[in-house]
Structure formats: C-alpha cells, structure tokens
Short mmCIF file of C-alpha atoms in Angstrom, two decimals:
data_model
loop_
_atom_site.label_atom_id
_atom_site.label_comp_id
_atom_site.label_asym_id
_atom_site.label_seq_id
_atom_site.Cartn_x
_atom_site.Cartn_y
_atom_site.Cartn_z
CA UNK A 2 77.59 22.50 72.76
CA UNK A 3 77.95 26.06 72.96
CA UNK A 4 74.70 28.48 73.28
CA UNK A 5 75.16 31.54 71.07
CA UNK A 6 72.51 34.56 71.70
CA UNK A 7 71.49 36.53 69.08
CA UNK A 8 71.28 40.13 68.60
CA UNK A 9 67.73 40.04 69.54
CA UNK A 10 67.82 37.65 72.35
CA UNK A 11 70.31 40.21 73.94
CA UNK A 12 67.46 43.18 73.60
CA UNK A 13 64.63 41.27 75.35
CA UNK A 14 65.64 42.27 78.83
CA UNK A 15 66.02 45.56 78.34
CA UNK A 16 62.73 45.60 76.18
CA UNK A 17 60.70 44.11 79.01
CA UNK A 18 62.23 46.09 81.57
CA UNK A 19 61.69 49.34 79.62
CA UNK A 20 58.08 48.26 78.38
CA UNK A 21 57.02 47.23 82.24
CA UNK A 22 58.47 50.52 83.52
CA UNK A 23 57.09 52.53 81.04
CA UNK A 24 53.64 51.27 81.90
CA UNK A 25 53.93 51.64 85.47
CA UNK A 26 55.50 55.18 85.64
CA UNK A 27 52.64 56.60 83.13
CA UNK A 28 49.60 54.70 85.53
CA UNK A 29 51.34 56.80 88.43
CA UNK A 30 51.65 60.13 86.48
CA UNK A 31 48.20 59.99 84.35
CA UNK A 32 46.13 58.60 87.26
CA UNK A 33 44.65 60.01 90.06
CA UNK A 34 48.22 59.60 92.36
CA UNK A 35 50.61 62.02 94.43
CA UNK A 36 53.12 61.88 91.46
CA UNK A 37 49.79 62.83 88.81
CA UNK A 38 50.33 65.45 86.54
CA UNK A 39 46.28 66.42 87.39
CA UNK A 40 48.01 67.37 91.01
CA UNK A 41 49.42 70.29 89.51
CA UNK A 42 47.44 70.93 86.56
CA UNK A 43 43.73 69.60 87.38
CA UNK A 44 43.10 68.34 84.30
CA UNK A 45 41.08 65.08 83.82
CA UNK A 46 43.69 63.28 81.47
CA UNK A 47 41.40 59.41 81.34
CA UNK A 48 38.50 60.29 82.37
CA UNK A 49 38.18 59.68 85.94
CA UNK A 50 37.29 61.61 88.57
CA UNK A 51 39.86 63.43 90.47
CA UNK A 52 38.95 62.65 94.25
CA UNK A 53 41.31 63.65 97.20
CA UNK A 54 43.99 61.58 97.70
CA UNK A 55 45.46 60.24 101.43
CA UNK A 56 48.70 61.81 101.44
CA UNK A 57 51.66 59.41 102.59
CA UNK A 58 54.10 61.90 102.72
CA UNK A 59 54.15 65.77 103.74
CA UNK A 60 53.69 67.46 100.06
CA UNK A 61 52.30 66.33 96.77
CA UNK A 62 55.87 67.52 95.06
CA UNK A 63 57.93 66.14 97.82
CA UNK A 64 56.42 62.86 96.88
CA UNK A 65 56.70 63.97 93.49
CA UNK A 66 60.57 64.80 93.83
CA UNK A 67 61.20 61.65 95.90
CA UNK A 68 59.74 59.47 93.13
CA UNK A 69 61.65 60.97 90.39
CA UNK A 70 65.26 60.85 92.66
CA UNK A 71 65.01 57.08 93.06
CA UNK A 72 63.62 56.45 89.43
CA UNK A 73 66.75 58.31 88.67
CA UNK A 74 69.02 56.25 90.61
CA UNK A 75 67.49 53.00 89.78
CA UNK A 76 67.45 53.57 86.16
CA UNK A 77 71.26 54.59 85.91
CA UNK A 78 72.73 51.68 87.64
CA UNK A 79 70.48 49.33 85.33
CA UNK A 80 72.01 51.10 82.34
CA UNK A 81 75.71 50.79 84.02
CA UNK A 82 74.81 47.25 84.48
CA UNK A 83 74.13 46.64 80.99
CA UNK A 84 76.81 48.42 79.65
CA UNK A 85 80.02 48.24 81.75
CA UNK A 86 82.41 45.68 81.53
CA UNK A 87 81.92 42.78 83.99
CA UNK A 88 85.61 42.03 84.03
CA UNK A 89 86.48 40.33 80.72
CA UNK A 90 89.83 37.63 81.18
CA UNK A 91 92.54 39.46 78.96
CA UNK A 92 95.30 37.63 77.13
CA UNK A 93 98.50 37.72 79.55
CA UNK A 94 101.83 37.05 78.49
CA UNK A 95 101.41 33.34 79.00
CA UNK A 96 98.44 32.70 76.98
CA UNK A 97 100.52 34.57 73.99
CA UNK A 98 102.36 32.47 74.10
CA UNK A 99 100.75 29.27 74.69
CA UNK A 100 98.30 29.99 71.20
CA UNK A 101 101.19 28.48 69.56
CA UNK A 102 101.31 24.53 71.23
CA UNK A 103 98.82 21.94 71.11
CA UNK A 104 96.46 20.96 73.46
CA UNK A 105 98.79 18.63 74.64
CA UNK A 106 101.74 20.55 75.02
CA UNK A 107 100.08 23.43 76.66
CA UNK A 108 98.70 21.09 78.99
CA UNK A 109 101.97 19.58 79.91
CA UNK A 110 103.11 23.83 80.36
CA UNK A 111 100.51 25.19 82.43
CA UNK A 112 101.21 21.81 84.71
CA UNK A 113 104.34 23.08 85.00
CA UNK A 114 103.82 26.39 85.43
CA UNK A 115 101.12 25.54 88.29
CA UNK A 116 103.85 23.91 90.37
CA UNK A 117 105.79 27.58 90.71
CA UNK A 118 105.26 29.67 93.75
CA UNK A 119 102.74 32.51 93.99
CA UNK A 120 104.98 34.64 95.54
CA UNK A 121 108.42 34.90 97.40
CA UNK A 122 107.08 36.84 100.05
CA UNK A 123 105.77 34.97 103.76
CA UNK A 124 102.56 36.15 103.33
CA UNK A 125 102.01 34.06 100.73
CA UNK A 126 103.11 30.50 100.74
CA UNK A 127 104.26 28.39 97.82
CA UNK A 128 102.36 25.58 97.17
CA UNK A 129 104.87 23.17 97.47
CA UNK A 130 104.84 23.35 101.33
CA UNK A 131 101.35 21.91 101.16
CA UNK A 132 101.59 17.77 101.59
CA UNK A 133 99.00 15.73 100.36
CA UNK A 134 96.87 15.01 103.32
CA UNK A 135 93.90 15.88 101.64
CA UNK A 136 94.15 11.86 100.21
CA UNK A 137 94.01 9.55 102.86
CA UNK A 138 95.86 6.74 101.55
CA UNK A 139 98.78 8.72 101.26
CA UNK A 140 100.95 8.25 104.52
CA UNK A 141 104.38 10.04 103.60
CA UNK A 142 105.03 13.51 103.86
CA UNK A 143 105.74 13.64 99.59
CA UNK A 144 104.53 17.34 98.55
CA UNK A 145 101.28 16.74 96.36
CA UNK A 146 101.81 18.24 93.03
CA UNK A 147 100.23 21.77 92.89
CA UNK A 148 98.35 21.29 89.35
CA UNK A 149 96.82 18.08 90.85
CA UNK A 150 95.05 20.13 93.83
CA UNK A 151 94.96 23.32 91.91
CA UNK A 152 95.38 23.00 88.05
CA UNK A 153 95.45 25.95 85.85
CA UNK A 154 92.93 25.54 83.04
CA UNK A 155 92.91 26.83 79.54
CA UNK A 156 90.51 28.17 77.35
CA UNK A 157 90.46 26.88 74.07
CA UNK A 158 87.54 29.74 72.64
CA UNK A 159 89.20 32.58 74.39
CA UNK A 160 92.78 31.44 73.68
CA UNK A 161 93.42 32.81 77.44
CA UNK A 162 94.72 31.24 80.91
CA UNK A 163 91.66 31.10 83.69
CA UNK A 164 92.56 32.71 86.47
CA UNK A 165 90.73 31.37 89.48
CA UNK A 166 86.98 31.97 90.28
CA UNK A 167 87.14 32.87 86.27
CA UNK A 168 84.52 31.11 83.58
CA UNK A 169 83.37 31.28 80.08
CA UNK A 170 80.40 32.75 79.26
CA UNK A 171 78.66 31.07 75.88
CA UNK A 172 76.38 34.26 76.19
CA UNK A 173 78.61 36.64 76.44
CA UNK A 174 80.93 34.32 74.29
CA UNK A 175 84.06 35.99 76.61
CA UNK A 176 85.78 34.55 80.18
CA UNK A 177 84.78 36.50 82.55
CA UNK A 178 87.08 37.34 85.66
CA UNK A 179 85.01 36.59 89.47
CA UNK A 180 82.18 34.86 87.16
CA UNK A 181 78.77 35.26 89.17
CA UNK A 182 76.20 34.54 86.80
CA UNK A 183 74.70 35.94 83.15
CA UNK A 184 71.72 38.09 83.98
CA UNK A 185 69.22 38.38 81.14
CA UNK A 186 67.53 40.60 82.56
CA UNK A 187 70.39 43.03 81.93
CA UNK A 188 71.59 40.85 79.32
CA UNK A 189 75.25 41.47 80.73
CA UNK A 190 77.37 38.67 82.93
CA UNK A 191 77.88 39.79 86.28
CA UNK A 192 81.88 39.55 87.14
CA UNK A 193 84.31 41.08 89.28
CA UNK A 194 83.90 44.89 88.27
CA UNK A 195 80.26 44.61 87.68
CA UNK A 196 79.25 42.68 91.41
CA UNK A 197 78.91 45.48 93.36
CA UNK A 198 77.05 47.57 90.46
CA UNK A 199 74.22 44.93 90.31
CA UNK A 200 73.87 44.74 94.15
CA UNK A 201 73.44 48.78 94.72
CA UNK A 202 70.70 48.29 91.55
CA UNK A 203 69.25 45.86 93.27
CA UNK A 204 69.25 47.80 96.76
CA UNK A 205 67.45 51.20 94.44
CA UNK A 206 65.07 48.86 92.48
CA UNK A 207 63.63 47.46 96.18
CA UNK A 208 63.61 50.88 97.60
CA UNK A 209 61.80 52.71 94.38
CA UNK A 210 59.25 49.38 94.30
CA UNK A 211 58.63 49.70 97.97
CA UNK A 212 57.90 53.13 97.37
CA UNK A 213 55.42 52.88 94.42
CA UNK A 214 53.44 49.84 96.27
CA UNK A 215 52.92 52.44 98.75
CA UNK A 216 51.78 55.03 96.08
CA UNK A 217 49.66 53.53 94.58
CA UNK A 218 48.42 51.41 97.72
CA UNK A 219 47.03 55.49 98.90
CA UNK A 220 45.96 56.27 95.85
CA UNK A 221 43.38 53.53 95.90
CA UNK A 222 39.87 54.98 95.59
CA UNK A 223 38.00 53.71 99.10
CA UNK A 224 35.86 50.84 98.27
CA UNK A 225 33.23 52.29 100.83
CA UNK A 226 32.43 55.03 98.52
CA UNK A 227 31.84 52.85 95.26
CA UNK A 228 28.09 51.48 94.84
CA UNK A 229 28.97 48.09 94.00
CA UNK A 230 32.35 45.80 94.15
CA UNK A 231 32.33 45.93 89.98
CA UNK A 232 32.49 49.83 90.03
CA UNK A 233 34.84 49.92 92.39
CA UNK A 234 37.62 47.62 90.19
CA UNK A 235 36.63 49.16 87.55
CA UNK A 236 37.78 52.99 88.87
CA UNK A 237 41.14 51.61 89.86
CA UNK A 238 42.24 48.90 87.32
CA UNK A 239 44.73 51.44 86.05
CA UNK A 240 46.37 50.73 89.69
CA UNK A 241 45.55 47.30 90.02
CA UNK A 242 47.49 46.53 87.33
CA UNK A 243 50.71 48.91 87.98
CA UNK A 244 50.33 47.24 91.75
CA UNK A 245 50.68 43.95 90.22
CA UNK A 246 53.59 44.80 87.99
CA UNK A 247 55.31 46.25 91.25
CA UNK A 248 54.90 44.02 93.43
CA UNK A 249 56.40 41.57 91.61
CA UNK A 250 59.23 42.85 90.74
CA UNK A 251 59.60 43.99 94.09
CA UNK A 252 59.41 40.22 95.18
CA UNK A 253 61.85 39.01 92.84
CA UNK A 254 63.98 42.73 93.67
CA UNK A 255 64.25 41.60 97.48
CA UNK A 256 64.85 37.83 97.16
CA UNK A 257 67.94 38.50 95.07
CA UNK A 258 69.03 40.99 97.00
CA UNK A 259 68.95 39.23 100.31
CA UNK A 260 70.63 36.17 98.21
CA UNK A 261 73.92 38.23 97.25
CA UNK A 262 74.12 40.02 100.12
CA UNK A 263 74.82 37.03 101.65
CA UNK A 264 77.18 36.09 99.01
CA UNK A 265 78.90 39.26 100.09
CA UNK A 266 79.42 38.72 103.10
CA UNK A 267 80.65 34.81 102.43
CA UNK A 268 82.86 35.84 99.37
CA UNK A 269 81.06 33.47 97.44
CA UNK A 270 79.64 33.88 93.76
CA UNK A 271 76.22 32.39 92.49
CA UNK A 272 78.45 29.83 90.87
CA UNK A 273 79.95 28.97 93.86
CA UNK A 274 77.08 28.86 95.87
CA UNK A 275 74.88 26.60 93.64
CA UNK A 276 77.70 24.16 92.29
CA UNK A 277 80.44 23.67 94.49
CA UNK A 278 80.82 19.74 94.14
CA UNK A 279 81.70 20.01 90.52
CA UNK A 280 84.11 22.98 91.01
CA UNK A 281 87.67 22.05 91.21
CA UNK A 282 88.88 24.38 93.65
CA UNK A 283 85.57 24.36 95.89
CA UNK A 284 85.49 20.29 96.29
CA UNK A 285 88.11 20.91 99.40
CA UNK A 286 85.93 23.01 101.41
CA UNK A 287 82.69 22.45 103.03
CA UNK A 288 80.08 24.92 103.97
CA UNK A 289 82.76 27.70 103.79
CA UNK A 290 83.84 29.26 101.71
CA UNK A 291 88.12 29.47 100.90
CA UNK A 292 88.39 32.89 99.93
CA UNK A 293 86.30 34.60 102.87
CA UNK A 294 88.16 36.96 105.28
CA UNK A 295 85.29 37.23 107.61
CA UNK A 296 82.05 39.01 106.94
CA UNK A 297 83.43 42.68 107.86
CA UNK A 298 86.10 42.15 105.52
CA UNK A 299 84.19 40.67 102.87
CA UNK A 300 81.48 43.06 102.87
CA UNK A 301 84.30 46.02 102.92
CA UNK A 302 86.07 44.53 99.69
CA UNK A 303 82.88 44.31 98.29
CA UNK A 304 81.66 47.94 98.84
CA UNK A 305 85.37 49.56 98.66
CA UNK A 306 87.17 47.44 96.23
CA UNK A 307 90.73 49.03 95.50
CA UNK A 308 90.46 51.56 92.78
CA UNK A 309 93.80 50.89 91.13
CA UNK A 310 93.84 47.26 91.36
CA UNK A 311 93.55 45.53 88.14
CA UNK A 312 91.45 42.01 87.74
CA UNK A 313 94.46 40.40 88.02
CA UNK A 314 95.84 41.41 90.69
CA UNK A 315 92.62 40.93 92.36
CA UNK A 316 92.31 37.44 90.59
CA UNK A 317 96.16 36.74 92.24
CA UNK A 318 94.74 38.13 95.77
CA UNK A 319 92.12 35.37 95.54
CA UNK A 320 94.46 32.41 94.51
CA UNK A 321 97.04 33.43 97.63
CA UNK A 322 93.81 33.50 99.67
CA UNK A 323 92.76 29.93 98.62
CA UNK A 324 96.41 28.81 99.59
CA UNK A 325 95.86 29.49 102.69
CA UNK A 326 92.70 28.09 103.25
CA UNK A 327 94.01 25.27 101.91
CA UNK A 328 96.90 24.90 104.34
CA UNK A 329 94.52 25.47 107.43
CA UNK A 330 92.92 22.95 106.27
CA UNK A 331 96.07 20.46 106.40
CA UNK A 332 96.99 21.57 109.59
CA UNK A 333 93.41 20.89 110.96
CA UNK A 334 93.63 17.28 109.01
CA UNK A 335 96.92 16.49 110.11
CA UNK A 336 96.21 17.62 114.08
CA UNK A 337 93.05 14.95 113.55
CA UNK A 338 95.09 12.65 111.89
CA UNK A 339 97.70 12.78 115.24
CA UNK A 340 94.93 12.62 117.79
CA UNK A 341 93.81 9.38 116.00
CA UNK A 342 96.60 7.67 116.36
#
C-alpha cells in the first residue's frame, strides 16, 4: 500500500525547523548575549538586567558577524535542500516505449534487454563473461543469465526503467536516481544531485549549533552572584531553554553527519547501509560495498561530482562499477574453489 503525504504533512518540517529557529535566534538577540541588540543599543528589551558578559571571542560584533555568516550559510543550504531536485528517474527511450506492453511482455523485454553488454569498450565488461559461480551447485562453466544476477526492474507508478541504486519514493510519489532516504525534516528525498547538498547542511548546522551552545553557555549569568538557586533559573530560563533546543539539534546534527560521512567514503546510501539482504544487487557482497573505489575516490566523487554528467550517465558509471565487483568476486570464488580441490 502506497503512503501518500499531504500538502500539510509536507510543511511540518519546515514549520518546526523555522518555529525552533526562530525561537532560538530571538533568545540570543533579545537577551543579555554577545549577538544582543542591548550590546549596541543598551536598551533593556525583557526586563533583565544587563550585566557584563564573558566574551568568547575578541569583539561583541565579530561575534555578532560570525553568528550571522553561519546562520546565513546554514539557512541557504536547508532551503536548497528543500527545493532542488534530488535526481528524479526520467522516462528514457526504453520506458516509451515499454508503456505500451503488459506486465508480462515488458518483463519478458527488459530480460532481454538485461542480457546486452554495457559497453563495447575493455573497461567495461559485458556481462556475459561472468559464469555462474556465485551458485554452488552449478559445476560447468554455462554463462549465468545477466537478468538473473542483475535484473532490470520496472516501475509500474512511474511508467520508467530503474536504473541501479534507483527507488520509488511513495512520499515524493517520483523514482528517485542514487535513492538515500526521504528526509522530513526537509520534506525532500535525498538522491544523487541532492547527497552532497544535505551533507555540507549538515557540516553548517553542527558548526552554527556548536557555536550558539557556546554563546549562550558565556552568556549564562554566574550562579555565585544569584541569592538563591530559584533566582538564579529564573534570570536565565530564556537561555536554558534556547540551550536545550541547541543542543539537541546539535546531537542529532553530528550523529548524522558522522553517519553519511561514512557513507561517503564507502559509496554506500542509507538504503544500502540499513537493508542490504533484501536488495537485489547488494545480496552478493558482504561488508563492502560494490560500487566503492576506495575512500579517496569516493569522498572526491562525492565532493567534486562531474558538472556535465547527467544522472544517467552517472547511474551507467555505477552499473559498470558493480560489474566489476562482481567479476572480482568470481575470480576470488573460483581461485577458492581451485585450492579446494
């Protein structure tokens, strides 16, 4: 059964993140911080005293400046995260043309069309030079049919051919290209083109959280100069509060971006990562995964992707780069196969 989400379902992210950002950024300029308005004005704007602050950088407005830089930063790769295309599967040629047979009959073509070559070139092999090793009972040297190991899949809500690494989002309602994983918080899927764009928010949202705790943390009235415990919360609740908000966020901020950071550098996806058993492709490979180059590579295509290169060529890069995972794999199988005997 397919999940549809609403119109408002889709605005709940953004409303949250907006709603805990606005409440945060107005503690920090109507309280008694470096990034205060009463810094520059003196004006008592809630009430409170103003009482001299422990400076944690070298000027008021440098802090000021630094702050408002990284809220920037952070805030315009959220916004590019929630409105830039993740990599949405287009119709090719093939899937034109397939609208018009029946489940069965496309079936029976994309089996077909799964046993052609990649390319012509050496650097990347056919897969009919691949024997099926990977089954055990099999003892002759008969070429295992590429759509067996490898199928090409179809999808029936899209009308398009999955490229590989590809999946449908019932969110989104749309295949995405590279799938990661549908992010409510930006209410967006994260794909191909859109990978790298959550990581670097990720990387500004930890650095501008970081920065805040530390804010705030200075801005802290010293409990030696309040009478009582209760007098003492009760002058900085404002920054309690906004400490509590931040330092969550920073929490979940880091752990996610220590988690694809090391997706990165694997060339691995979230769905990868958390599901590889009942991924086709994935099944043949253990605690590796097929498409990584090593981890200076990886983290280089992730960074630096290729400008001009479309999702699928990108998509076709990937499916040579399984191939030959797949045929190192084999040759490793059939070299312990002949040692056994």
């Amino acid at each position: 059964m397919s999940r549809r989400t609403g119109a408002f379902d889709r605005q709940v992210g953004p409303l949250v993140h907006s709603a805990l950002t606005t409440v945060v950024v107005l503690i920090l300029l109507l309280d008694n911080t470096e990034v205060s308005i009463r810094q520059y004005t003196g004006l008592d704007w809630i009430g409170l005293p103003a009482i001299p602050i422990r400076s944690c950088t070298f000027s008021v407005l440098s802090c000021f400046l630094d702050f408002l830089i990284l809220f920037a930063v952070a805030q315009c790769l959220y916004y590019r995260c929630t409105t830039m295309d993740p990599g949405f599967v287009q119709p090719t040629r093939s899937s034109k043309v397939l609208v018009q047979y029946t489940a069965a009959e496309r079936t029976h073509l994309l089996m077909d069309w799964a046993a052609r070559p990649l390319r012509t070139d050496d650097a990347a092999p056919g897969p009919s030079k691949f024997a099926g090793l990977l089954d055990t009972a099999r003892d002759d040297d008969e070429p295992t049919p590429p759509s067996l190991v490898l199928p090409v899949l179809w999808c029936g809500l899209c009308e398009v051919e999955l490229p590989l690494r590809s999946r449908h989002c019932f969110d989104c309602q749309r295949c995405v290209s590279r799938f990661d994983h549908h992010c409510p918080w930006v209410t967006q899927c994260v794909g191909r083109r859109s990978h790298r764009v959550f990581w670097a928010f990720l990387l500004s949202q930890s650095i501008l959280l970081t920065y805040t705790e530390k804010i705030l943390w200075y801005s802290l009235y010293p409990i030696d100069k309040s009478p009582t415990l209760e007098a003492w919360l009760w002058t900085n609740v404002l920054l309690l509060v906004a400490s509590a908000i931040a330092a969550s966020a920073l929490a979940s901020a880091v752990m996610m971006l220590w988690f694809h950071t090391w997706l990165a550098l694997t060339e691995q996806t979230t769905w990868e990562a958390l599901r590889p058993k009942s991924i086709r492709y994935m099944q043949y490979f253990k605690f590796v995964s097929p498409f990584s180059r090593g981890f200076g590579a990886n983290m280089r295509q992730f960074l630096f992707p290729r400008p001009t290169a479309s999702c699928a060529a990108l998509d076709e890069e990937d499916a040579r780069q399984w191939w030959v995972s797949f045929e190192r794999r084999v040759a490793r199988l059939r070299q312990r196969r002949t040692q056994t005997v």
